[in-house]
């Protein structure tokens, strides 16, 4: 299997910088400011088609929204690669999250945050040249250290039958699978904007593990956002699905426009056709995406009018108290936790400044940027969740200054959770998406 190298966190204190509160404004269509990605559903017909993909022809089924995705679909059952000893402790893929205090626990509070944060579902697909006998078996690791989904087990009632398909044709191999991240409703001029991680919209991917690697750019599509998502409450082989109204108490919102930063888009697309790993931590300083979302079943409705929104700020300094939220899934064996992707989780503490690449220029001329670091047990699936400062637990409100991006040391069970600083580049993306009509 191919894994990115283990990288130790570099820590230092940083001086205060000017904190700029978001002031949404219109922005010209400028490709140097943002990158608009394909795969969103701009028309009502496309949005309804996306809903039918996830919710069935009658738009009333929560079945696809309840199945395990990614790590949750394999780790608790016959995982022999990384968590063999731990797997047997989680029968029937039950969520098992011992309270690790501020380092990570399930969120049991109320307030605005329980509505503004939600789960982001999407379809990933990537194509690369076929190499006979060397393509990864489903269930191996991709370029970013994430585990690929395995084909569904027909005897497992919780397996996601749409999780993985592989098509080999005309000398190319195409992988497609469903995936999940987290996202948050934020203040915006159009009142219907969410923010997430760039790698929840596009990411590098490797399809081969021996011989010459076949790297490609994986593109996501069919995004839906479910604020206040609630997963299965009765786990195990005899469990039943939660109803759609329970799983999505505030509706199912379809991404109508998806923007990411130019630096992230350039780096991801630059991996296509490569035969060597090119990990550029500087690019992760711009691992941010913003989306407009619409509810085609209630035309004209705006997300913030239904669930509220969190404030956004730019150029926030590190070394302050941060609270982060997301829907993690998969194990963090160092803490004896197995997140099932069914519940909102939280971690909090004083942040630090990760300076890997700061002040330097990485591959492709990407300037280094400060990351916010936080001791946190949350795992994959939490990517794209908000990192808030000035969080008030009594109201569930705060100011978003970053999104959950990656772990250091790199991998699911890393000790530190990292998020890119929202700087002027992200502010440009934010302004541009806020000027759009959902």
Short mmCIF file of C-alpha atoms in Angstrom, two decimals:
data_model
loop_
_atom_site.label_atom_id
_atom_site.label_comp_id
_atom_site.label_asym_id
_atom_site.label_seq_id
_atom_site.Cartn_x
_atom_site.Cartn_y
_atom_site.Cartn_z
CA UNK A 1 0.00 0.00 0.00
CA UNK A 2 1.09 3.59 -0.52
CA UNK A 3 1.05 5.99 2.40
CA UNK A 4 2.26 9.53 2.71
CA UNK A 5 5.28 9.88 5.00
CA UNK A 6 4.88 10.30 8.74
CA UNK A 7 5.47 13.99 9.42
CA UNK A 8 6.02 15.43 12.89
CA UNK A 9 4.28 18.66 13.83
CA UNK A 10 6.41 21.79 14.02
CA UNK A 11 5.27 24.11 16.80
CA UNK A 12 5.96 27.74 17.56
CA UNK A 13 4.23 30.75 18.99
CA UNK A 14 3.17 33.56 16.72
CA UNK A 15 2.60 37.24 17.18
CA UNK A 16 -0.88 38.73 16.99
CA UNK A 17 -2.20 39.59 13.56
CA UNK A 18 -5.15 41.75 12.58
CA UNK A 19 -8.45 39.85 12.89
CA UNK A 20 -10.84 40.78 10.11
CA UNK A 21 -14.54 40.06 10.58
CA UNK A 22 -16.32 38.97 7.43
CA UNK A 23 -18.14 41.66 5.52
CA UNK A 24 -19.84 39.91 2.61
CA UNK A 25 -19.57 41.72 -0.71
CA UNK A 26 -20.04 41.06 -4.40
CA UNK A 27 -17.03 39.79 -6.30
CA UNK A 28 -16.23 39.74 -10.01
CA UNK A 29 -15.96 36.38 -11.75
CA UNK A 30 -12.17 36.10 -11.53
CA UNK A 31 -10.45 32.75 -11.91
CA UNK A 32 -7.45 34.02 -9.95
CA UNK A 33 -9.67 34.56 -6.89
CA UNK A 34 -11.59 31.26 -6.83
CA UNK A 35 -12.16 28.10 -8.84
CA UNK A 36 -15.69 27.02 -9.67
CA UNK A 37 -15.89 23.22 -9.75
CA UNK A 38 -18.09 20.95 -11.84
CA UNK A 39 -20.49 18.50 -10.22
CA UNK A 40 -22.84 20.94 -8.48
CA UNK A 41 -26.55 21.09 -9.32
CA UNK A 42 -27.30 24.62 -10.52
CA UNK A 43 -30.86 24.06 -11.75
CA UNK A 44 -33.93 22.86 -9.90
CA UNK A 45 -34.16 19.81 -12.18
CA UNK A 46 -30.53 18.89 -11.44
CA UNK A 47 -31.09 19.40 -7.73
CA UNK A 48 -34.11 17.11 -7.75
CA UNK A 49 -32.09 14.50 -9.67
CA UNK A 50 -29.40 14.69 -6.98
CA UNK A 51 -32.03 14.20 -4.29
CA UNK A 52 -33.42 11.17 -6.12
CA UNK A 53 -29.93 9.64 -6.20
CA UNK A 54 -29.65 9.90 -2.42
CA UNK A 55 -33.28 9.64 -1.27
CA UNK A 56 -34.87 7.36 -3.87
CA UNK A 57 -37.51 8.10 -6.52
CA UNK A 58 -40.05 9.32 -3.98
CA UNK A 59 -37.53 11.49 -2.10
CA UNK A 60 -38.47 9.77 1.16
CA UNK A 61 -35.78 7.18 1.96
CA UNK A 62 -32.95 7.64 4.44
CA UNK A 63 -31.36 4.27 3.61
CA UNK A 64 -28.32 5.64 1.78
CA UNK A 65 -27.80 8.25 4.49
CA UNK A 66 -27.58 5.63 7.24
CA UNK A 67 -25.06 3.18 5.81
CA UNK A 68 -21.44 3.23 6.92
CA UNK A 69 -19.11 5.15 4.62
CA UNK A 70 -15.37 5.02 4.19
CA UNK A 71 -13.68 3.99 7.43
CA UNK A 72 -16.95 3.11 9.13
CA UNK A 73 -17.64 0.55 6.42
CA UNK A 74 -14.55 -1.57 7.02
CA UNK A 75 -12.65 -0.93 10.21
CA UNK A 76 -14.84 -2.86 12.63
CA UNK A 77 -14.98 -5.93 10.41
CA UNK A 78 -11.94 -7.92 9.27
CA UNK A 79 -9.53 -5.01 8.97
CA UNK A 80 -6.15 -6.72 8.90
CA UNK A 81 -4.03 -3.81 7.73
CA UNK A 82 -3.93 -1.28 10.55
CA UNK A 83 -6.34 -1.90 13.40
CA UNK A 84 -6.54 -5.68 13.71
CA UNK A 85 -6.44 -5.79 17.50
CA UNK A 86 -8.90 -2.96 17.84
CA UNK A 87 -11.42 -4.22 15.30
CA UNK A 88 -12.70 -7.04 17.49
CA UNK A 89 -13.74 -4.55 20.16
CA UNK A 90 -16.39 -3.01 17.94
CA UNK A 91 -18.88 -5.74 16.99
CA UNK A 92 -21.60 -4.89 14.48
CA UNK A 93 -19.97 -1.55 13.75
CA UNK A 94 -21.30 0.00 16.93
CA UNK A 95 -20.28 3.56 17.72
CA UNK A 96 -18.12 3.41 20.85
CA UNK A 97 -16.68 6.74 21.97
CA UNK A 98 -15.32 6.90 25.53
CA UNK A 99 -15.29 10.51 26.69
CA UNK A 100 -11.78 11.93 26.19
CA UNK A 101 -12.76 15.29 27.62
CA UNK A 102 -11.68 18.31 25.62
CA UNK A 103 -9.58 16.04 23.38
CA UNK A 104 -12.72 14.56 21.84
CA UNK A 105 -16.20 13.36 22.76
CA UNK A 106 -19.72 13.16 21.38
CA UNK A 107 -21.56 16.46 21.54
CA UNK A 108 -24.58 16.34 23.83
CA UNK A 109 -25.39 20.04 24.00
CA UNK A 110 -27.94 22.07 22.12
CA UNK A 111 -27.78 25.64 20.87
CA UNK A 112 -27.10 26.91 17.36
CA UNK A 113 -24.15 24.63 16.65
CA UNK A 114 -26.37 21.53 16.78
CA UNK A 115 -28.21 22.94 13.76
CA UNK A 116 -25.55 24.80 11.76
CA UNK A 117 -23.07 21.89 11.55
CA UNK A 118 -24.06 19.00 9.36
CA UNK A 119 -22.91 16.09 7.28
CA UNK A 120 -21.83 16.52 3.67
CA UNK A 121 -22.44 13.57 1.32
CA UNK A 122 -20.98 13.25 -2.18
CA UNK A 123 -19.81 10.91 -4.93
CA UNK A 124 -16.09 10.65 -5.73
CA UNK A 125 -14.71 9.46 -9.06
CA UNK A 126 -11.28 9.34 -10.65
CA UNK A 127 -9.74 7.82 -13.76
CA UNK A 128 -6.14 6.73 -14.40
CA UNK A 129 -4.31 4.44 -16.84
CA UNK A 130 -4.92 0.76 -16.12
CA UNK A 131 -1.90 -1.27 -15.01
CA UNK A 132 -2.72 -4.96 -15.16
CA UNK A 133 -2.02 -6.73 -11.90
CA UNK A 134 -0.98 -3.69 -9.89
CA UNK A 135 -4.17 -1.71 -9.25
CA UNK A 136 -5.14 -1.49 -5.62
CA UNK A 137 -7.66 -3.91 -4.32
CA UNK A 138 -10.68 -2.09 -2.92
CA UNK A 139 -9.96 -1.43 0.72
CA UNK A 140 -6.36 -0.29 0.22
CA UNK A 141 -5.13 3.23 0.94
CA UNK A 142 -5.35 6.21 -1.36
CA UNK A 143 -2.80 8.97 -1.85
CA UNK A 144 -3.86 10.96 1.22
CA UNK A 145 -3.68 7.93 3.52
CA UNK A 146 -7.44 7.40 3.48
CA UNK A 147 -8.80 3.88 3.23
CA UNK A 148 -10.68 3.06 0.03
CA UNK A 149 -14.16 1.59 0.49
CA UNK A 150 -14.62 -2.13 0.01
CA UNK A 151 -17.30 -3.66 -2.21
CA UNK A 152 -20.52 -4.13 -0.31
CA UNK A 153 -21.06 -7.39 1.56
CA UNK A 154 -24.53 -8.66 0.53
CA UNK A 155 -24.87 -10.38 3.91
CA UNK A 156 -24.23 -7.14 5.83
CA UNK A 157 -27.46 -5.13 6.19
CA UNK A 158 -25.46 -2.00 7.06
CA UNK A 159 -23.17 -2.13 4.02
CA UNK A 160 -23.60 0.73 1.55
CA UNK A 161 -24.39 -1.04 -1.69
CA UNK A 162 -23.32 2.00 -3.72
CA UNK A 163 -19.99 2.40 -1.91
CA UNK A 164 -17.56 1.27 -4.57
CA UNK A 165 -17.49 0.56 -8.29
CA UNK A 166 -14.47 -0.04 -10.52
CA UNK A 167 -14.73 0.13 -14.29
CA UNK A 168 -11.86 -0.86 -16.57
CA UNK A 169 -12.32 0.21 -20.18
CA UNK A 170 -10.16 1.41 -23.05
CA UNK A 171 -6.93 1.27 -21.11
CA UNK A 172 -8.20 3.28 -18.15
CA UNK A 173 -9.52 2.42 -14.70
CA UNK A 174 -12.29 4.51 -13.15
CA UNK A 175 -13.12 4.25 -9.45
CA UNK A 176 -16.32 5.72 -8.02
CA UNK A 177 -17.56 5.66 -4.44
CA UNK A 178 -19.65 7.62 -2.01
CA UNK A 179 -17.99 9.69 0.68
CA UNK A 180 -18.72 12.06 3.52
CA UNK A 181 -17.31 15.16 5.18
CA UNK A 182 -18.64 17.80 7.55
CA UNK A 183 -19.63 21.41 6.89
CA UNK A 184 -21.08 24.45 8.62
CA UNK A 185 -23.66 27.12 7.78
CA UNK A 186 -21.97 30.53 7.87
CA UNK A 187 -23.00 34.16 7.62
CA UNK A 188 -23.16 35.24 3.99
CA UNK A 189 -24.79 37.78 1.71
CA UNK A 190 -27.04 35.10 0.20
CA UNK A 191 -27.89 33.46 3.57
CA UNK A 192 -27.37 30.00 2.11
CA UNK A 193 -23.62 29.28 2.22
CA UNK A 194 -21.67 26.46 3.85
CA UNK A 195 -17.92 26.08 4.30
CA UNK A 196 -15.99 22.81 4.20
CA UNK A 197 -12.57 21.47 3.23
CA UNK A 198 -11.17 21.65 -0.29
CA UNK A 199 -10.47 17.90 -0.26
CA UNK A 200 -14.22 17.38 0.13
CA UNK A 201 -14.57 18.75 -3.41
CA UNK A 202 -11.48 17.39 -5.20
CA UNK A 203 -8.38 15.50 -4.08
CA UNK A 204 -5.38 13.54 -5.41
CA UNK A 205 -5.76 9.79 -5.64
CA UNK A 206 -3.55 6.84 -6.55
CA UNK A 207 -4.98 3.76 -8.25
CA UNK A 208 -1.91 1.52 -8.13
CA UNK A 209 0.27 0.21 -5.32
CA UNK A 210 3.16 -1.43 -7.19
CA UNK A 211 5.00 -0.72 -10.42
CA UNK A 212 4.47 2.79 -11.75
CA UNK A 213 1.85 4.62 -9.68
CA UNK A 214 -1.14 6.01 -11.56
CA UNK A 215 -2.11 9.27 -9.93
CA UNK A 216 -5.22 11.15 -10.86
CA UNK A 217 -7.36 14.03 -9.67
CA UNK A 218 -10.49 12.75 -7.97
CA UNK A 219 -13.52 14.96 -8.50
CA UNK A 220 -16.58 14.97 -6.27
CA UNK A 221 -20.18 15.56 -7.35
CA UNK A 222 -23.78 15.24 -6.14
CA UNK A 223 -23.11 17.03 -2.84
CA UNK A 224 -25.93 17.20 -0.31
CA UNK A 225 -25.75 18.89 3.07
CA UNK A 226 -27.80 17.67 6.04
CA UNK A 227 -27.64 20.16 8.92
CA UNK A 228 -28.14 18.62 12.34
CA UNK A 229 -27.72 15.12 10.90
CA UNK A 230 -28.83 12.25 13.18
CA UNK A 231 -27.58 8.72 12.48
CA UNK A 232 -28.86 5.27 13.32
CA UNK A 233 -29.77 4.88 16.98
CA UNK A 234 -30.24 1.11 16.94
CA UNK A 235 -27.01 -0.47 15.65
CA UNK A 236 -26.30 -4.07 14.75
CA UNK A 237 -27.72 -6.63 12.38
CA UNK A 238 -31.24 -6.34 13.80
CA UNK A 239 -31.33 -2.54 13.69
CA UNK A 240 -33.68 -0.50 11.57
CA UNK A 241 -32.98 2.67 9.63
CA UNK A 242 -33.78 6.03 11.09
CA UNK A 243 -36.54 7.74 9.11
CA UNK A 244 -35.68 10.62 6.80
CA UNK A 245 -37.38 13.13 9.09
CA UNK A 246 -35.21 11.90 11.98
CA UNK A 247 -31.99 11.78 9.98
CA UNK A 248 -32.54 15.19 8.38
CA UNK A 249 -34.59 17.27 10.82
CA UNK A 250 -33.86 20.50 8.90
CA UNK A 251 -34.11 19.14 5.39
CA UNK A 252 -31.69 17.96 2.71
CA UNK A 253 -29.88 20.78 0.90
CA UNK A 254 -28.22 20.37 -2.50
CA UNK A 255 -25.00 22.15 -3.47
CA UNK A 256 -25.80 24.53 -6.34
CA UNK A 257 -22.34 26.14 -6.66
CA UNK A 258 -18.99 24.88 -5.37
CA UNK A 259 -15.85 27.05 -5.13
CA UNK A 260 -12.37 26.25 -3.84
CA UNK A 261 -9.11 28.18 -3.71
CA UNK A 262 -6.88 28.45 -6.80
CA UNK A 263 -3.89 27.05 -4.88
CA UNK A 264 -5.76 23.90 -3.84
CA UNK A 265 -7.21 23.36 -7.32
CA UNK A 266 -3.84 23.82 -9.04
CA UNK A 267 -2.09 21.38 -6.70
CA UNK A 268 -4.76 18.69 -6.98
CA UNK A 269 -4.96 18.86 -10.75
CA UNK A 270 -1.18 18.89 -10.95
CA UNK A 271 -1.06 15.36 -9.53
CA UNK A 272 -2.79 13.81 -12.56
CA UNK A 273 -0.38 11.69 -14.56
CA UNK A 274 2.38 11.81 -11.95
CA UNK A 275 4.40 8.71 -11.13
CA UNK A 276 5.89 10.01 -7.87
CA UNK A 277 4.33 11.37 -4.72
CA UNK A 278 4.29 15.15 -4.49
CA UNK A 279 3.06 16.06 -1.03
CA UNK A 280 2.98 19.83 -0.56
CA UNK A 281 1.88 20.84 2.91
CA UNK A 282 1.72 24.43 1.73
CA UNK A 283 -1.25 23.49 -0.47
CA UNK A 284 -3.08 22.28 2.64
CA UNK A 285 -2.94 25.86 3.87
CA UNK A 286 -5.62 26.49 1.24
CA UNK A 287 -7.65 23.30 1.76
CA UNK A 288 -10.97 25.19 1.90
CA UNK A 289 -14.20 25.14 -0.09
CA UNK A 290 -17.43 27.12 0.02
CA UNK A 291 -20.80 26.15 -1.42
CA UNK A 292 -24.22 27.61 -1.95
CA UNK A 293 -27.00 25.19 -1.08
CA UNK A 294 -30.64 25.04 -2.10
CA UNK A 295 -33.72 23.07 -1.11
CA UNK A 296 -35.51 22.29 -4.39
CA UNK A 297 -38.53 21.00 -2.50
CA UNK A 298 -38.97 24.47 -1.00
CA UNK A 299 -37.85 26.89 -3.72
CA UNK A 300 -36.55 30.21 -2.47
CA UNK A 301 -35.76 28.97 1.03
CA UNK A 302 -32.39 29.93 2.51
CA UNK A 303 -30.36 27.76 4.84
CA UNK A 304 -29.59 30.45 7.42
CA UNK A 305 -33.30 31.23 7.76
CA UNK A 306 -33.88 27.59 8.75
CA UNK A 307 -30.86 26.68 10.91
CA UNK A 308 -29.03 29.97 11.53
CA UNK A 309 -25.35 30.57 10.76
CA UNK A 310 -22.01 31.07 12.47
CA UNK A 311 -19.91 34.22 12.14
CA UNK A 312 -16.76 34.09 9.98
CA UNK A 313 -13.46 35.93 10.49
CA UNK A 314 -10.17 36.13 8.65
CA UNK A 315 -6.51 36.50 9.71
CA UNK A 316 -7.22 35.07 13.16
CA UNK A 317 -4.09 34.48 15.28
CA UNK A 318 -3.19 31.10 16.72
CA UNK A 319 -2.60 30.38 20.40
CA UNK A 320 -6.18 30.96 21.46
CA UNK A 321 -9.06 28.78 22.59
CA UNK A 322 -10.67 26.91 19.70
CA UNK A 323 -13.67 24.59 19.63
CA UNK A 324 -14.04 22.25 16.66
CA UNK A 325 -17.01 20.15 15.52
CA UNK A 326 -17.56 17.40 12.97
CA UNK A 327 -18.99 13.97 12.20
CA UNK A 328 -15.95 11.66 12.54
CA UNK A 329 -16.05 8.02 11.55
CA UNK A 330 -13.53 5.29 12.10
CA UNK A 331 -11.18 4.43 14.96
CA UNK A 332 -8.72 6.39 17.00
CA UNK A 333 -7.09 3.41 18.76
CA UNK A 334 -4.74 5.55 20.85
CA UNK A 335 -7.80 6.80 22.73
CA UNK A 336 -9.91 3.61 22.54
CA UNK A 337 -12.55 5.37 20.46
CA UNK A 338 -14.53 4.23 17.45
CA UNK A 339 -16.54 6.99 15.82
CA UNK A 340 -19.37 5.69 13.67
CA UNK A 341 -20.13 8.86 11.71
CA UNK A 342 -23.58 8.95 13.25
CA UNK A 343 -23.14 11.68 15.85
CA UNK A 344 -21.72 15.18 16.11
CA UNK A 345 -18.44 15.26 18.06
CA UNK A 346 -16.44 18.09 19.60
CA UNK A 347 -12.94 18.87 20.82
CA UNK A 348 -11.61 22.07 22.35
CA UNK A 349 -8.45 23.64 23.66
CA UNK A 350 -5.74 26.19 23.12
CA UNK A 351 -4.52 26.21 19.54
CA UNK A 352 -0.94 26.40 18.34
CA UNK A 353 0.64 27.57 15.12
CA UNK A 354 1.86 24.85 12.76
CA UNK A 355 4.54 26.39 10.62
CA UNK A 356 5.44 23.58 8.22
CA UNK A 357 5.95 25.57 5.06
CA UNK A 358 5.11 28.96 6.56
CA UNK A 359 7.07 31.74 4.95
CA UNK A 360 8.41 29.45 2.22
CA UNK A 361 7.26 28.56 -1.25
CA UNK A 362 6.22 25.00 -1.98
CA UNK A 363 5.72 23.01 -5.17
CA UNK A 364 4.12 25.04 -7.94
CA UNK A 365 4.95 28.32 -6.21
CA UNK A 366 2.33 27.87 -3.49
CA UNK A 367 3.14 30.29 -0.66
CA UNK A 368 3.28 28.83 2.83
CA UNK A 369 0.45 29.67 5.19
CA UNK A 370 -0.05 29.23 8.91
CA UNK A 371 -2.26 26.36 10.11
CA UNK A 372 -4.24 26.24 13.34
CA UNK A 373 -3.37 23.14 15.38
CA UNK A 374 -5.40 21.50 18.14
CA UNK A 375 -5.03 18.37 20.26
CA UNK A 376 -8.03 16.34 19.08
CA UNK A 377 -9.17 12.73 18.61
CA UNK A 378 -11.65 13.34 15.79
CA UNK A 379 -11.03 11.18 12.71
CA UNK A 380 -11.88 11.26 9.02
CA UNK A 381 -15.42 12.33 8.24
CA UNK A 382 -14.86 15.35 10.47
CA UNK A 383 -12.97 17.00 7.60
CA UNK A 384 -14.55 20.31 6.70
CA UNK A 385 -16.11 20.80 10.13
CA UNK A 386 -15.77 24.26 11.67
CA UNK A 387 -13.00 25.46 13.98
CA UNK A 388 -14.47 28.28 16.05
CA UNK A 389 -12.99 30.82 18.40
CA UNK A 390 -14.92 32.82 20.99
CA UNK A 391 -17.35 29.89 21.25
CA UNK A 392 -20.21 30.32 23.71
CA UNK A 393 -21.46 26.92 24.86
CA UNK A 394 -24.63 28.41 26.29
CA UNK A 395 -25.80 29.64 22.88
CA UNK A 396 -23.84 27.32 20.60
CA UNK A 397 -22.40 30.24 18.66
CA UNK A 398 -18.91 31.36 17.78
CA UNK A 399 -16.76 32.71 14.97
CA UNK A 400 -15.41 30.31 12.38
CA UNK A 401 -11.74 30.86 11.55
CA UNK A 402 -10.84 27.54 9.90
CA UNK A 403 -12.03 24.11 8.80
CA UNK A 404 -10.75 20.71 9.88
CA UNK A 405 -8.21 19.61 7.27
CA UNK A 406 -5.70 16.89 8.29
CA UNK A 407 -4.00 15.18 11.22
CA UNK A 408 -0.36 15.27 12.32
CA UNK A 409 1.36 12.87 12.39
CA UNK A 410 -0.51 12.26 9.16
CA UNK A 411 -3.18 9.59 9.34
CA UNK A 412 -6.50 8.91 11.00
CA UNK A 413 -5.10 8.50 14.53
CA UNK A 414 -2.81 11.54 14.52
CA UNK A 415 -2.56 13.43 17.80
CA UNK A 416 -3.09 16.89 16.35
CA UNK A 417 -5.87 18.21 14.15
CA UNK A 418 -4.88 20.91 11.71
CA UNK A 419 -6.88 23.59 9.92
CA UNK A 420 -5.80 26.29 7.43
CA UNK A 421 -5.90 29.89 8.54
CA UNK A 422 -8.69 31.79 6.79
CA UNK A 423 -6.64 34.51 5.09
CA UNK A 424 -7.16 36.82 2.13
CA UNK A 425 -7.35 33.97 -0.39
CA UNK A 426 -10.17 32.25 1.49
CA UNK A 427 -11.85 35.62 1.98
CA UNK A 428 -11.94 36.04 -1.82
CA UNK A 429 -13.62 32.64 -2.21
CA UNK A 430 -16.07 33.49 0.57
CA UNK A 431 -17.04 36.84 -0.97
CA UNK A 432 -17.47 35.33 -4.42
CA UNK A 433 -19.73 32.49 -3.32
CA UNK A 434 -21.80 34.80 -1.11
CA UNK A 435 -22.65 36.98 -4.10
CA UNK A 436 -24.37 34.08 -5.89
CA UNK A 437 -28.02 33.15 -5.81
CA UNK A 438 -28.38 29.59 -4.44
#
